[in-house]
Short mmCIF file of C-alpha atoms and ligand atoms in Angstrom, two decimals:
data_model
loop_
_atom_site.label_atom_id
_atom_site.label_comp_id
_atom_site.label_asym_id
_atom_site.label_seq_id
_atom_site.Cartn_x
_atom_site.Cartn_y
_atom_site.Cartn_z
CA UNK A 1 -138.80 -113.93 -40.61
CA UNK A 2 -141.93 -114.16 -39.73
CA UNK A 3 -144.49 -114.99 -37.33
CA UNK A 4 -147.58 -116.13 -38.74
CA UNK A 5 -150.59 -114.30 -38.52
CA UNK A 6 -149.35 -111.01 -37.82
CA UNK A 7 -151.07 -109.53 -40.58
CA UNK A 8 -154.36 -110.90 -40.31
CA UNK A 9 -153.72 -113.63 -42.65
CA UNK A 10 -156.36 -116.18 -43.21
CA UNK A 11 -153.93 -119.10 -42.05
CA UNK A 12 -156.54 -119.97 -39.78
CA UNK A 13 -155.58 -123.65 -38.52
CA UNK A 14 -157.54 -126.12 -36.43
CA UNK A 15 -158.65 -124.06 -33.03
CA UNK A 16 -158.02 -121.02 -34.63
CA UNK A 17 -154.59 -121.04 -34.39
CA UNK A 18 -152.52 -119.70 -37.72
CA UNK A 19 -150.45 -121.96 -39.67
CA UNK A 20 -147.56 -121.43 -42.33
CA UNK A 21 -149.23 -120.69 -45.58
CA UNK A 22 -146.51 -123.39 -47.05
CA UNK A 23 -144.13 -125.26 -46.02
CA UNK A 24 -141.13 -123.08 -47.87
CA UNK A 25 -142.57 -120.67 -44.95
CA UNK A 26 -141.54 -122.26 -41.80
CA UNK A 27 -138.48 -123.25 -43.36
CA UNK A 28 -137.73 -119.93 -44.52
CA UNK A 29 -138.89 -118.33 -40.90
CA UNK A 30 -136.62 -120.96 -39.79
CA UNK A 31 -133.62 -120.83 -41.65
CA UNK A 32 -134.00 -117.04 -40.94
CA UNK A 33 -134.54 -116.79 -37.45
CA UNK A 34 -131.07 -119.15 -37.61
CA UNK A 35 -128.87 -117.69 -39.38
CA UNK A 36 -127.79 -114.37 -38.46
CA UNK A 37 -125.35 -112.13 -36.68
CA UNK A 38 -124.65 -115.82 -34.59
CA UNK A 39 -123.43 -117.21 -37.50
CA UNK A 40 -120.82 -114.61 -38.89
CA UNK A 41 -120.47 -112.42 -35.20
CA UNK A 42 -120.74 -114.96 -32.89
CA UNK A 43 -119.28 -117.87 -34.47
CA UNK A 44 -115.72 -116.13 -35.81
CA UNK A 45 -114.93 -114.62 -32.40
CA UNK A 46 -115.77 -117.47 -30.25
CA UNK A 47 -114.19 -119.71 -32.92
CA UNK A 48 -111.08 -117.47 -32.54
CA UNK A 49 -111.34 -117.69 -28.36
CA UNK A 50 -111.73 -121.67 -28.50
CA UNK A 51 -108.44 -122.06 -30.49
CA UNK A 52 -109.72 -121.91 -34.07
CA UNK A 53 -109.78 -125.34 -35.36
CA UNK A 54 -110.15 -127.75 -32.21
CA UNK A 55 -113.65 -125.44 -31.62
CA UNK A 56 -114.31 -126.33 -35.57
CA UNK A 57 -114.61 -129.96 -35.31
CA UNK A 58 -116.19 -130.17 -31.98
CA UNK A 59 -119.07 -127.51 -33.32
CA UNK A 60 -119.46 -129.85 -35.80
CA UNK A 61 -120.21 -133.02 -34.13
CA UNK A 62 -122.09 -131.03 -31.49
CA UNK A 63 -124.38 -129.41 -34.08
CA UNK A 64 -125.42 -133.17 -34.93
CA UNK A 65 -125.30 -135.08 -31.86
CA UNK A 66 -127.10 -132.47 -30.25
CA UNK A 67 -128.40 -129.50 -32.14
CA UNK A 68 -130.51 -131.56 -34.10
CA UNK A 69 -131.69 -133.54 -31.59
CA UNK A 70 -132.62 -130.71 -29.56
CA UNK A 71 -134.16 -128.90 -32.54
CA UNK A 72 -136.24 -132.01 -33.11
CA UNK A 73 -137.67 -131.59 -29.45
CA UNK A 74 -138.42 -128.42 -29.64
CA UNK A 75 -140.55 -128.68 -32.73
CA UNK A 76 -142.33 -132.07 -31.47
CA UNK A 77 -143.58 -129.77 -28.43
CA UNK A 78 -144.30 -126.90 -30.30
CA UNK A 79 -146.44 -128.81 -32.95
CA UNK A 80 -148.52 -131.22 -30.57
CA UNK A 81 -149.13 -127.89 -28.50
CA UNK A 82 -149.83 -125.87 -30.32
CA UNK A 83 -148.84 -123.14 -27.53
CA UNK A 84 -146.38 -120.65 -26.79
CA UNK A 85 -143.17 -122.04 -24.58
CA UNK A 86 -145.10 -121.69 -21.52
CA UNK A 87 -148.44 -122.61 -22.20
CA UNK A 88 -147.01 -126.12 -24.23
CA UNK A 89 -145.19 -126.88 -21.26
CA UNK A 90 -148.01 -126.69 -18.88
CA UNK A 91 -150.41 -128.45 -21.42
CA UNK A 92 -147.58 -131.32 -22.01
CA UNK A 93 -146.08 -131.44 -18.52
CA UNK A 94 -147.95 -129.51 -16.15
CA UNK A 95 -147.74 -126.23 -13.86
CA UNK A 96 -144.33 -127.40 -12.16
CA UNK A 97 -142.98 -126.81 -15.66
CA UNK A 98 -143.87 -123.69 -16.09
CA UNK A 99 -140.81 -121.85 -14.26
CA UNK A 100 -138.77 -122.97 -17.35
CA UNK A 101 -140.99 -121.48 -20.15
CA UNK A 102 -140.61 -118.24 -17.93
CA UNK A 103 -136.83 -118.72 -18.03
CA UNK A 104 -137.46 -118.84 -22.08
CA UNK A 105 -138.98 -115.88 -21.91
CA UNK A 106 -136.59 -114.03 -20.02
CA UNK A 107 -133.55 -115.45 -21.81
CA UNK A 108 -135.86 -113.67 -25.19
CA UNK A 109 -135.75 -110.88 -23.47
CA UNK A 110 -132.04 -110.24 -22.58
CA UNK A 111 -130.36 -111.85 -25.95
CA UNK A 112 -132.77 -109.53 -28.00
CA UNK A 113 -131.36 -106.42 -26.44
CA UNK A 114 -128.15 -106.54 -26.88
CA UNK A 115 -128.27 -108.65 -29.82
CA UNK A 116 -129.84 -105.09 -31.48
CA UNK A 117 -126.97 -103.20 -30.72
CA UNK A 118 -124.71 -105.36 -32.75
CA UNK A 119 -127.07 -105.42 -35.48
CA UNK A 120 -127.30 -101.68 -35.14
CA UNK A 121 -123.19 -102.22 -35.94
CA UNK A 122 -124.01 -103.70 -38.72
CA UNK A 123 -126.91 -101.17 -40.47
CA UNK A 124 -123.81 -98.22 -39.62
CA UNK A 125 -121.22 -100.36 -41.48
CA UNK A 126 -123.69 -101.01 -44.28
CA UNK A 127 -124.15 -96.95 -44.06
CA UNK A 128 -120.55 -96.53 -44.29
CA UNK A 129 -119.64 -98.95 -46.90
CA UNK A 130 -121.68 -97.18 -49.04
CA UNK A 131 -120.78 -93.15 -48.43
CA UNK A 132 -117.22 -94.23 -49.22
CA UNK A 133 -114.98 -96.52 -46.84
CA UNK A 134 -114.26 -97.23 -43.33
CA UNK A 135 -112.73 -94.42 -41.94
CA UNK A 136 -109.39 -94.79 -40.50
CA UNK A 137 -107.94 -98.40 -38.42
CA UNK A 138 -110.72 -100.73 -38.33
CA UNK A 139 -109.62 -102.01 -34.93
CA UNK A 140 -110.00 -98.24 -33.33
CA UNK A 141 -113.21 -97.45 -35.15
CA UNK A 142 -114.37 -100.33 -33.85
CA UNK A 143 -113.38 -99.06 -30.35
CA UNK A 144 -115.15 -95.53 -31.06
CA UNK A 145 -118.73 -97.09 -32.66
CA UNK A 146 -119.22 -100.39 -30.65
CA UNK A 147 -120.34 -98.44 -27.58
CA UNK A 148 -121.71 -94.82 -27.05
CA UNK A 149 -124.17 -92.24 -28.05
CA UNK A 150 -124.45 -93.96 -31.87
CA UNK A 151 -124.23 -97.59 -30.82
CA UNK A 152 -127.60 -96.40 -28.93
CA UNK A 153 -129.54 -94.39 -31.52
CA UNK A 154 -128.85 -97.40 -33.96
CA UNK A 155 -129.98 -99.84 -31.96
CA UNK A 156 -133.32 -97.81 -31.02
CA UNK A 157 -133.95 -97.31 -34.85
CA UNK A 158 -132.86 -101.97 -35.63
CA UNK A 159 -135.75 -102.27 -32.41
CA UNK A 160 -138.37 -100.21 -34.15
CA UNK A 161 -137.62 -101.71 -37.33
CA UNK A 162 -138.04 -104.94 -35.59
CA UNK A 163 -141.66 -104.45 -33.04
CA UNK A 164 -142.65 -102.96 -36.74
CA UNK A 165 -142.26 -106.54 -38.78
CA UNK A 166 -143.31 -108.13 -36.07
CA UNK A 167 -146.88 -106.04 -34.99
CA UNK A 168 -147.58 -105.02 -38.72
CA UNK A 169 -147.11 -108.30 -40.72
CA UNK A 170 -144.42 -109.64 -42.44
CA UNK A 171 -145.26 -112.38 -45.40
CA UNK A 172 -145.38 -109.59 -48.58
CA UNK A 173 -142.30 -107.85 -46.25
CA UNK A 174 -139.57 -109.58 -45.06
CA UNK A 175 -140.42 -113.05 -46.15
CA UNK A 176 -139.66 -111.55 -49.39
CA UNK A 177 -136.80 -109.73 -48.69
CA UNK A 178 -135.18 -112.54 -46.33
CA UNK A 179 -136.04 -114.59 -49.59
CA UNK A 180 -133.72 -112.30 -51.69
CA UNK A 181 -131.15 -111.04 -49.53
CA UNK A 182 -130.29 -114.20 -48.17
CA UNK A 183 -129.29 -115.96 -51.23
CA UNK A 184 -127.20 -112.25 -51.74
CA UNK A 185 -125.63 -113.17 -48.17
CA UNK A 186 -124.84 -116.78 -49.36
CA UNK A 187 -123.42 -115.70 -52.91
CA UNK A 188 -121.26 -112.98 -51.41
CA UNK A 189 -119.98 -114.85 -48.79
CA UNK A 190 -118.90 -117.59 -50.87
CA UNK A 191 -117.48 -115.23 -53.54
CA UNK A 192 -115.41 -113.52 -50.65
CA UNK A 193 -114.29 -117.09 -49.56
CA UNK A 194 -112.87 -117.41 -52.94
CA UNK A 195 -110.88 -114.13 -52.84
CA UNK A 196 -109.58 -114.74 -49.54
CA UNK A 197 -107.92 -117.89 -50.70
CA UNK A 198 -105.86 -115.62 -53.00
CA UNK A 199 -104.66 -113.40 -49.75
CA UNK A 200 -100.47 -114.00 -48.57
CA UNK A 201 -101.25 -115.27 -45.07
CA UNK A 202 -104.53 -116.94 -46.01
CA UNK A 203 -102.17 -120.49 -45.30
CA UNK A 204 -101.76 -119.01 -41.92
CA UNK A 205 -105.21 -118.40 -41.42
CA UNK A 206 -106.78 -121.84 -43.03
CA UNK A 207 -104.23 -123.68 -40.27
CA UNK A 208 -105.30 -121.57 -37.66
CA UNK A 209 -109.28 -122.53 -38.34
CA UNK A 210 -109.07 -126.09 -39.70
CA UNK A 211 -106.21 -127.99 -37.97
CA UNK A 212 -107.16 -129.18 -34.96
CA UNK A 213 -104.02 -130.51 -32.06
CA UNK A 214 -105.50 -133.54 -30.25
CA UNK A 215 -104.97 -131.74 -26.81
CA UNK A 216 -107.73 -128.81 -27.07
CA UNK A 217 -109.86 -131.19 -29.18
CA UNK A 218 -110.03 -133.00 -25.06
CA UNK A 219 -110.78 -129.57 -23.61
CA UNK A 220 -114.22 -129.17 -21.96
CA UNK A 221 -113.65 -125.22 -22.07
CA UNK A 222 -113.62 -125.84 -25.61
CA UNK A 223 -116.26 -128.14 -25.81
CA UNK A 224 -118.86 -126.02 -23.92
CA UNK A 225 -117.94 -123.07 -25.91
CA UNK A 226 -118.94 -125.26 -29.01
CA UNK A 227 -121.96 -126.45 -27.31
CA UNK A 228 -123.14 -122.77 -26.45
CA UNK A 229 -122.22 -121.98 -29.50
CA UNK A 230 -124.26 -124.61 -31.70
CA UNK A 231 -127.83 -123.38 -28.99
CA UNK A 232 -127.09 -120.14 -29.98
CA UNK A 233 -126.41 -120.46 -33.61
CA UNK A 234 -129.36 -122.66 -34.21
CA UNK A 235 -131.93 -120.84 -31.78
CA UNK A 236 -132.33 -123.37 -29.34
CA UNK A 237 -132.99 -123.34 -25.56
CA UNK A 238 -135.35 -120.73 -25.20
CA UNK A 239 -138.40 -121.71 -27.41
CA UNK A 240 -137.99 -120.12 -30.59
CA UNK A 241 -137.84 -123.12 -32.60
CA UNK A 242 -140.81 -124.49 -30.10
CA UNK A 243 -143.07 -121.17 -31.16
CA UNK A 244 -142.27 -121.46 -34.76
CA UNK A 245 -143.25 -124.90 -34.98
CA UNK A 246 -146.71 -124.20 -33.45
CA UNK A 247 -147.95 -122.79 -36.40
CA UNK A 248 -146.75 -125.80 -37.74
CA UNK A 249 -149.17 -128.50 -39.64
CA UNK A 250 -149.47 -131.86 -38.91
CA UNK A 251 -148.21 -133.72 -42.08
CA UNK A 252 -145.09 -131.60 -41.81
CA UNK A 253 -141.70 -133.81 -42.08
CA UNK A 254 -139.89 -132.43 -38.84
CA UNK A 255 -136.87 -134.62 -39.01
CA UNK A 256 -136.39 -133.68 -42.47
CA UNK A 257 -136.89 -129.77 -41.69
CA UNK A 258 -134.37 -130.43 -39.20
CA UNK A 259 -131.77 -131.34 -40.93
CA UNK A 260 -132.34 -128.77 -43.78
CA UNK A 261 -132.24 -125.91 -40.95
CA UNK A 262 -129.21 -127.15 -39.21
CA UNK A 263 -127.15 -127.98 -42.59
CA UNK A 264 -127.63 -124.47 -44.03
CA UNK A 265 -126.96 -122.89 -40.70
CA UNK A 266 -123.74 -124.72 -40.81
CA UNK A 267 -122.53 -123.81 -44.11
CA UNK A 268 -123.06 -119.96 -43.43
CA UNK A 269 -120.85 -120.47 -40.37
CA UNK A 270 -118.01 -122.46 -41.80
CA UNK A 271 -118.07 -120.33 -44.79
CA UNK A 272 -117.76 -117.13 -43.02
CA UNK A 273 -114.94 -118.38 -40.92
CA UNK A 274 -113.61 -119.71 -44.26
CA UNK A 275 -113.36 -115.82 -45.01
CA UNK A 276 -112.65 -114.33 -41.60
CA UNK A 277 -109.36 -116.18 -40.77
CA UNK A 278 -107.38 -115.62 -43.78
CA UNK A 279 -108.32 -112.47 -44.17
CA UNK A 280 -106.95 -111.80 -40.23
CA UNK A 281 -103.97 -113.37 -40.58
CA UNK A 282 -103.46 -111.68 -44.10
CA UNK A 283 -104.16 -108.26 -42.34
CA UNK A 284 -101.98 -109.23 -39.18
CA UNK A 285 -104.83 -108.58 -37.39
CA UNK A 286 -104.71 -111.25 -34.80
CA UNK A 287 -103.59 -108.98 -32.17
CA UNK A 288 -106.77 -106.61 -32.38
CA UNK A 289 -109.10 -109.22 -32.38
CA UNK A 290 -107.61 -110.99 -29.75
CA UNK A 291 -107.83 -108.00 -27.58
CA UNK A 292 -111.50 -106.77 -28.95
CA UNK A 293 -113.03 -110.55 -29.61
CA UNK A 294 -116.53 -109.21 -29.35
CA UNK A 295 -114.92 -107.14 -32.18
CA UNK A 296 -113.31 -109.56 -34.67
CA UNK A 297 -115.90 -109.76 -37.78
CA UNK A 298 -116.14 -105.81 -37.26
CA UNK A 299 -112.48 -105.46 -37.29
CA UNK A 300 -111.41 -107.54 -40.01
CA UNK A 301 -114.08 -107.45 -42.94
CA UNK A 302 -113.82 -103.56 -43.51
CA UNK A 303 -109.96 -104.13 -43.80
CA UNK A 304 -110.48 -106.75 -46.19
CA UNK A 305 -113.32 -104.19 -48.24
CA UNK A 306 -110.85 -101.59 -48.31
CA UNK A 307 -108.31 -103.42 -49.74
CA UNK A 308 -110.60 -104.41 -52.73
CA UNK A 309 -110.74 -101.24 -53.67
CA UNK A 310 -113.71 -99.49 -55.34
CA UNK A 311 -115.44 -102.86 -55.73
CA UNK A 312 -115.15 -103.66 -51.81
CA UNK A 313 -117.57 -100.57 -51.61
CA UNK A 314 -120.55 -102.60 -53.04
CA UNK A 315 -119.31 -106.26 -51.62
CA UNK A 316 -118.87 -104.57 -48.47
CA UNK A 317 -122.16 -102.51 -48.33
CA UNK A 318 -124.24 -105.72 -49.74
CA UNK A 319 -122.29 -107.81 -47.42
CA UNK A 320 -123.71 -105.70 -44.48
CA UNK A 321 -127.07 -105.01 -45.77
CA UNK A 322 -127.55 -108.69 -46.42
CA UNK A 323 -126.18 -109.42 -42.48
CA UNK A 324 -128.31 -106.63 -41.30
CA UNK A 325 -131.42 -108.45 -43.03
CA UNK A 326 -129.89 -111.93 -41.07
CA UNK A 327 -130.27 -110.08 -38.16
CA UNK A 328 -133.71 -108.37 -38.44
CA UNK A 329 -135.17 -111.61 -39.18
CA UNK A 330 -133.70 -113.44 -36.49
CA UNK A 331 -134.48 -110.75 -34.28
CA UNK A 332 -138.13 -111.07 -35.05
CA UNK A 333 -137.62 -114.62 -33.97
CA UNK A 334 -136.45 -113.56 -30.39
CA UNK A 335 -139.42 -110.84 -29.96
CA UNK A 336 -142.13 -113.44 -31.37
CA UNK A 337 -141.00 -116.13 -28.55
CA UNK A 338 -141.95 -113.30 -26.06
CA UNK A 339 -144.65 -111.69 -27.63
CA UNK A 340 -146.62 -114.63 -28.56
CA UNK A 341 -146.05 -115.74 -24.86
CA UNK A 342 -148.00 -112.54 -23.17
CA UNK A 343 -150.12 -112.99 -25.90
CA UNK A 344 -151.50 -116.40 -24.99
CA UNK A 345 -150.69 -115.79 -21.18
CA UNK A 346 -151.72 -112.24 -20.52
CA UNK A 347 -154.51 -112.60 -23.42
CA UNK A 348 -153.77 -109.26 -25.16
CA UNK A 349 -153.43 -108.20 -28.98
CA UNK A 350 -150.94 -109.15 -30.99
CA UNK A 351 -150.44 -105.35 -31.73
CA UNK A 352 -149.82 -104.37 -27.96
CA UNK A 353 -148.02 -107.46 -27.11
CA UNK A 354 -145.16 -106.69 -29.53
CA UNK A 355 -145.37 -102.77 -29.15
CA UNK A 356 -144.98 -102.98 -25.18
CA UNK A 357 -142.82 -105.88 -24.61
CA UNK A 358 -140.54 -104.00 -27.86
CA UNK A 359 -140.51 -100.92 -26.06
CA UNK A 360 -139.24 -102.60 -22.57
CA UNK A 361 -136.77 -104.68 -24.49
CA UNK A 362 -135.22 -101.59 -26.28
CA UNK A 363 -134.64 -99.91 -22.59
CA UNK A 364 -133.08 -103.18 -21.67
CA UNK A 365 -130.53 -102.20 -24.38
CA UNK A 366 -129.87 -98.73 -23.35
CA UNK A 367 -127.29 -100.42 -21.03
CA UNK A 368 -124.89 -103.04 -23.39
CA UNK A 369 -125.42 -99.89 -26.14
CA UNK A 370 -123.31 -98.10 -23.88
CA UNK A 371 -120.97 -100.44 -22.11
CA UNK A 372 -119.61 -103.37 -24.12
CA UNK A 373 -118.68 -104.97 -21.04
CA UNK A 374 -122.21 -105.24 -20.14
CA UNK A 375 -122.69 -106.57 -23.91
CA UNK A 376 -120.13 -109.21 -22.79
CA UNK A 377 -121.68 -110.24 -19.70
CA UNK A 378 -125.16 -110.23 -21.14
CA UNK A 379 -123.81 -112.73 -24.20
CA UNK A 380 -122.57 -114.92 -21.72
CA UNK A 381 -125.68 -115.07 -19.32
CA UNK A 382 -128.86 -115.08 -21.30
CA UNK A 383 -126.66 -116.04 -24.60
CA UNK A 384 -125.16 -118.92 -23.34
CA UNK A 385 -125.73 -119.97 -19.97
CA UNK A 386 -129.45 -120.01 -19.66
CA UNK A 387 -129.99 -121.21 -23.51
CA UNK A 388 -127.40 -124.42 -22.06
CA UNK A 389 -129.84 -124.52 -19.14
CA UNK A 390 -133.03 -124.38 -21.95
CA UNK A 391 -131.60 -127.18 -23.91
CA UNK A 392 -130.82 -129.36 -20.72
CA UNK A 393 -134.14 -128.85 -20.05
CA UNK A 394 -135.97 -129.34 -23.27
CA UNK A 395 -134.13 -132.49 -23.82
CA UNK A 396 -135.24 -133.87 -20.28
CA UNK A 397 -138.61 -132.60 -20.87
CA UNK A 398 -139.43 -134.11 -24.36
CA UNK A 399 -136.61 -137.29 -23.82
CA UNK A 400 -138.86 -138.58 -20.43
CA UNK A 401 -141.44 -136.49 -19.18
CA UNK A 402 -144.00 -135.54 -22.00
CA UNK A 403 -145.90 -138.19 -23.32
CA UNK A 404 -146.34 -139.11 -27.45
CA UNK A 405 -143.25 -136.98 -28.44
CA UNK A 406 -142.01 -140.17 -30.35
CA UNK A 407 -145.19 -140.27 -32.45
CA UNK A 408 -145.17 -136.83 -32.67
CA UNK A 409 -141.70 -137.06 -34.58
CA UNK A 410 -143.34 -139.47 -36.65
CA UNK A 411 -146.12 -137.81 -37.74
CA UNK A 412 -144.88 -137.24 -41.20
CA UNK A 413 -141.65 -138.65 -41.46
CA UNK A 414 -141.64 -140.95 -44.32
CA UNK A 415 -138.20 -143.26 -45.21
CA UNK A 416 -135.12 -142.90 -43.43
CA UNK A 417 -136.82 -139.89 -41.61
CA UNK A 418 -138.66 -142.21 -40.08
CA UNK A 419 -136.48 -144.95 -39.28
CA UNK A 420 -134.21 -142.30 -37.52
CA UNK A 421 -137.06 -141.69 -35.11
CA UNK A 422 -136.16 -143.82 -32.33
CA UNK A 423 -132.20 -143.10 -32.63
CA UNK A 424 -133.44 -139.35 -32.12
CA UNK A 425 -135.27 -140.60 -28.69
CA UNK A 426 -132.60 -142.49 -27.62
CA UNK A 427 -130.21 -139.81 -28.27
CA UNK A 428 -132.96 -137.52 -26.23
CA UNK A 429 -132.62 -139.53 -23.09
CA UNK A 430 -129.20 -141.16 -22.83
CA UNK A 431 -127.24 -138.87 -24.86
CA UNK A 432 -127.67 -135.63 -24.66
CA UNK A 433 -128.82 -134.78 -20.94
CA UNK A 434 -125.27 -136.33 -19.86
CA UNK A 435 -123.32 -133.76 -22.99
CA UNK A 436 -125.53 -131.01 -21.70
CA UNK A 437 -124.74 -131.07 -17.99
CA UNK A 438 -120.78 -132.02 -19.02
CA UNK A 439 -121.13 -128.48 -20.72
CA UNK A 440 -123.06 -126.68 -18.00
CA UNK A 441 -120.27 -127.52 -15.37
CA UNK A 442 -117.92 -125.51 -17.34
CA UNK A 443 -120.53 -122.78 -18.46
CA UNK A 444 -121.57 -122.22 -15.16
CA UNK A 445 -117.69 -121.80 -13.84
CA UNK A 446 -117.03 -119.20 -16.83
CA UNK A 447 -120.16 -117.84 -16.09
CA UNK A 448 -118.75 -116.82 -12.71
CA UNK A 449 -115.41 -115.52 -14.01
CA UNK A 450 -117.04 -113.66 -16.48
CA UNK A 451 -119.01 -111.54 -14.13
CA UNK A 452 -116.19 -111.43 -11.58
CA UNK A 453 -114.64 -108.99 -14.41
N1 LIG B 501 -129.69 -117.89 -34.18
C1 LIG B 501 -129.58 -116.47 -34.35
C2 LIG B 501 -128.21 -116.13 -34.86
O1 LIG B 501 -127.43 -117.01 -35.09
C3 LIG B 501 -129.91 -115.71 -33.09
C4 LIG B 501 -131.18 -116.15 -32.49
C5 LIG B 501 -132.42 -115.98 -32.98
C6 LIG B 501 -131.33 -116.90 -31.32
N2 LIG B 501 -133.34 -116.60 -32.19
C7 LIG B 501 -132.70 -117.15 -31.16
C8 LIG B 501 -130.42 -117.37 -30.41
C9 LIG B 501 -133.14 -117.91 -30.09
C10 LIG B 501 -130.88 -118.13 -29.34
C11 LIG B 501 -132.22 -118.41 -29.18
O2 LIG B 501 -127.89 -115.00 -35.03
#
């Protein structure tokens, strides 16, 4: 949700920069721009791909070891800069540093258009829910709307939606929607989590996502799909955490922030799997996702609506109107890192900014709208690869090269916060980097068999 000043609040900050009018907003822009299509989409089919469980537990230490690290850097160079990626790492490291905030931009660029066409997904299951039912076997409509004619149209109409929030304002808007609906998301998810557990198979299912063997917990594959996972999931690599913290104030806890954003991006993922892989096994679905992973949310939850009954028709259509709101605000998080980037670099309105770099994105889509191949490929590049790349990066950056980061992570901490402060530097410099190229190694070598076909 939200980018400051897009509706000519009076945030006004020191050097005329906007800040959050409270501190419930940057947690809420946050929170939004993390959670989202990564956390249901995303995280149950590469969950399913790593094995299920073994991909569980190393998510889970990843998201702490370094997520939150990560996360921490991101917002201790957005915050002293005050500046978009590119411009903060000029002002904190110089012009040889630049190359990387362009790679940020880019890597906005590409996840934002194909990340609308499964959003557009969503807003035509939402549709459907509500006229009635998912029309026929969930694992062939999938196959007829994924790609095509109407995956294009809706993900046009998601990117207007989207350059809209983001060029007309958004605090009355979406921060009060996201403020709503998200709770909605939460409630419903749980509630389904509850009714799965009553599913035959859901045993099945629960083993399948929460008993790890010993032997895939070892496997890098598995580890770097975690890791990618975990960037993606909580919006790091590519500055969006960096740009929403630049409209951050000073006496702002970041450490604490941190952890708030990473623990409730957690629990929507582990919940939704919680609901995804009984509900599979229950269907005997694993086949079809196995064969369609891109697919697997898509496939499974309408099976699991129509078998409610009449009721699934309004859990399902709030289920997908909440996860289409997920989306639109962390899509607004993806087009702010770019627009507010030709903004401060190309020194043009706000309004054109997000209008023409909107427009350019939405062509960019034309091509995984119609090819979910290309959607593959694309998740794999700017989705994972470069946002591995971002992170190895950032951490380098903050962990040795810019100066005062530690004392900008102290700048409000109070209590444990702050005694954590130097175990989050040391974790910057001798931890992570070594994770992070460990995980690039294997990225880069799936990278390669993913575009060989
Ligand atoms: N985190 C979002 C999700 O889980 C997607 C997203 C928004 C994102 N902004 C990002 C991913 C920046 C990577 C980088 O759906």
């Amino acid at each position: 949700m939200a980018a400051p000043g897009t509706s000519g609040n009076s945030g006004g900050g020191e050097g005329g920069r906007e800040v959050w009018g409270t501190r419930m907003g940057f947690i809420l822009a946050a929170v939004g721009s993390a959670v989202g299509l990564g956390n249901m989409w995303r995280f149950s089919y590469v969950a399913a791909e790593g094995g299920g469980a073994a991909f569980v537990v190393l998510y889970v230490a990843l998201i702490f070891i370094v997520g939150v690290p990560i996360l921490l850097a991101e917002m201790a160079l957005g915050r002293s800069t005050r500046l978009s990626p590119m411009g903060a790492l000029r002002a904190a490291g110089g012009k040889a540093w630049v190359p990387m905030g362009a790679l940020f931009v880019l890597t906005g660029l590409l996840i934002l258009s194909y990340y609308s066409v499964i959003a557009g997904w969503t807003v035509r299951y939402a549709i459907e829910a509500l006229a009635g039912g998912f029309p026929g076997n969930p694992g062939e409509h999938f196959g007829e709307i994924a790609s095509g004619r109407d995956a294009l149209a809706y993900h046009l109409g998601f990117m207007a939606v989207t350059i809209a929030v983001v060029t007309v304002g958004i605090r009355g808007g979406i921060e009060k929607a996201a403020l709503v609906l998200m709770p909605v998301l939460f409630l419903i998810l749980a509630g389904l989590a509850v009714w799965a557990y009553t599913l035959d198979g859901a045993a099945a299912g629960y083993s399948f996502y929460l008993r790890p063997s010993i032997e895939e917990l070892l496997n890098p594959a598995i580890l770097s799909d975690a890791a990618g996972q975990a960037f993606f999931s909580l919006s790091l690599g590519m500055g969006a955490m960096l740009t929403f913290a630049s409209y951050l104030s000073r006496d702002e806890n970041l450490n604490r922030e941190a952890t708030v954003i990473s623990i409730s991006d957690f629990m929507v993922a582990f919940i939704a799997g919680l609901v995804v892989f009984p509900v599979i096994f229950h269907l005997g679905l694993q086949d079809q996702v196995s064969e369609s992973t891109v697919g697997a949310l898509f496939i499974s939850l309408p099976g699991a609506f129509t078998a409610m009954g009449p009721a699934g028709r309004v859990v399902g259509t709030l289920f997908f109107v909440a996860l289409a709101v997920g989306a639109l605000t962390s899509a607004i998080s993806l087009l702010e890192v770019v627009v507010s980037s030709v903004m401060d670099e190309l020194r043009v309105a706000r309004r054109t900014a997000a209008i023409a770099v909107g427009t350019i994105i939405a062509g960019i889509g034309v091509f995984p709208a119609l090819s979910l191949d290309l959607l593959g490929i694309l998740d794999q590049l700017a989705g994972t690869l470069f946002l591995v790349v971002g992170a190895l990066g950032i951490s380098i950056f903050v962990g040795w090269r810019m100066k005062g980061a530690e004392d900008e992570l102290r700048q409000g901490a109070s209590g444990l916060f702050l005694k954590v402060v130097p175990a989050v530097m040391f974790m910057l410099r001798w931890v992570v980097p070594p994770i992070i190229a460990l995980v690039l190694v294997t990225t880069v070598q799936d990278t390669i068999q993913v575009l060989a076909g």
